[in-house]
Amino acid sequence: MIIYDLEWNADEKKVARSAFDKAYQREIEEIKNALKEKVTSLQNEKDVWTIHDYLSKRRNLADKKYDYRYSQLILVFSQLMREGYLTEADLFGLSDDKIEIIKNLADNK
């Protein structure tokens, strides 16, 4: 089975969009919490640029990671699961085949 050519029915597309959005919000929450910590511990002007660098890095990583093309979603979901932003429960409603592929990829990297 080629993961780039998987078919997504209308229900699966809704589940996928919801899971994608949940994972994104979880990661943004994590970034916000880290940012609050960094801001409260500012001690000098150099720390401002450290925060800027942190945000730039996280933005670049997120922009590369969150690719909502159906041909990429299996890989995106496996990475998000591996990183802890997505759970198997979030994927409920996808076919068993898709969930198994996502879990296997998440476990094997």
Tab-separated table of C-alpha atoms in Angstrom, residues 6-50:
chain	number	residue	atom	x	y	z
A	6	LEU	CA	-4.624	6.511	0.060
A	7	GLU	CA	-8.244	7.436	-0.461
A	8	TRP	CA	-9.936	9.679	2.111
A	9	ASN	CA	-13.732	9.546	2.281
A	10	ALA	CA	-15.769	12.541	3.469
A	11	ASP	CA	-16.022	11.304	7.072
A	12	GLU	CA	-12.298	10.615	7.243
A	13	LYS	CA	-11.568	14.072	5.902
A	14	LYS	CA	-13.571	15.579	8.773
A	15	VAL	CA	-11.747	13.414	11.330
A	16	ALA	CA	-8.407	14.302	9.762
A	17	ARG	CA	-9.120	18.032	9.849
A	18	SER	CA	-10.204	17.829	13.478
A	19	ALA	CA	-7.130	15.804	14.488
A	20	PHE	CA	-4.828	18.137	12.580
A	21	ASP	CA	-6.343	21.208	14.245
A	22	LYS	CA	-6.192	19.632	17.719
A	23	ALA	CA	-2.528	18.770	17.309
A	24	TYR	CA	-1.736	22.272	16.075
A	25	GLN	CA	-3.544	23.841	19.025
A	26	ARG	CA	-1.699	21.568	21.453
A	27	GLU	CA	1.634	22.564	20.005
A	28	ILE	CA	0.705	26.259	20.025
A	29	GLU	CA	-0.310	25.927	23.695
A	30	GLU	CA	3.075	24.406	24.448
A	31	ILE	CA	4.803	27.279	22.651
A	32	LYS	CA	2.678	29.851	24.497
A	33	ASN	CA	3.525	28.304	27.858
A	34	ALA	CA	7.227	28.232	27.057
A	35	LEU	CA	7.031	31.829	25.878
A	36	LYS	CA	5.368	32.949	29.111
A	37	GLU	CA	8.182	31.305	31.060
A	38	LYS	CA	10.828	32.940	28.915
A	39	VAL	CA	9.230	36.379	29.190
A	40	THR	CA	8.949	36.205	32.972
A	41	SER	CA	12.620	35.260	33.229
A	42	LEU	CA	13.903	38.112	31.033
A	43	GLN	CA	16.991	39.580	32.613
A	44	ASN	CA	18.647	41.591	29.869
A	45	GLU	CA	18.266	42.779	26.313
A	46	LYS	CA	20.027	39.667	24.972
A	47	ASP	CA	17.177	37.579	26.349
A	48	VAL	CA	14.744	39.387	24.042
A	49	TRP	CA	16.642	38.101	21.014
A	50	THR	CA	16.788	34.628	22.507
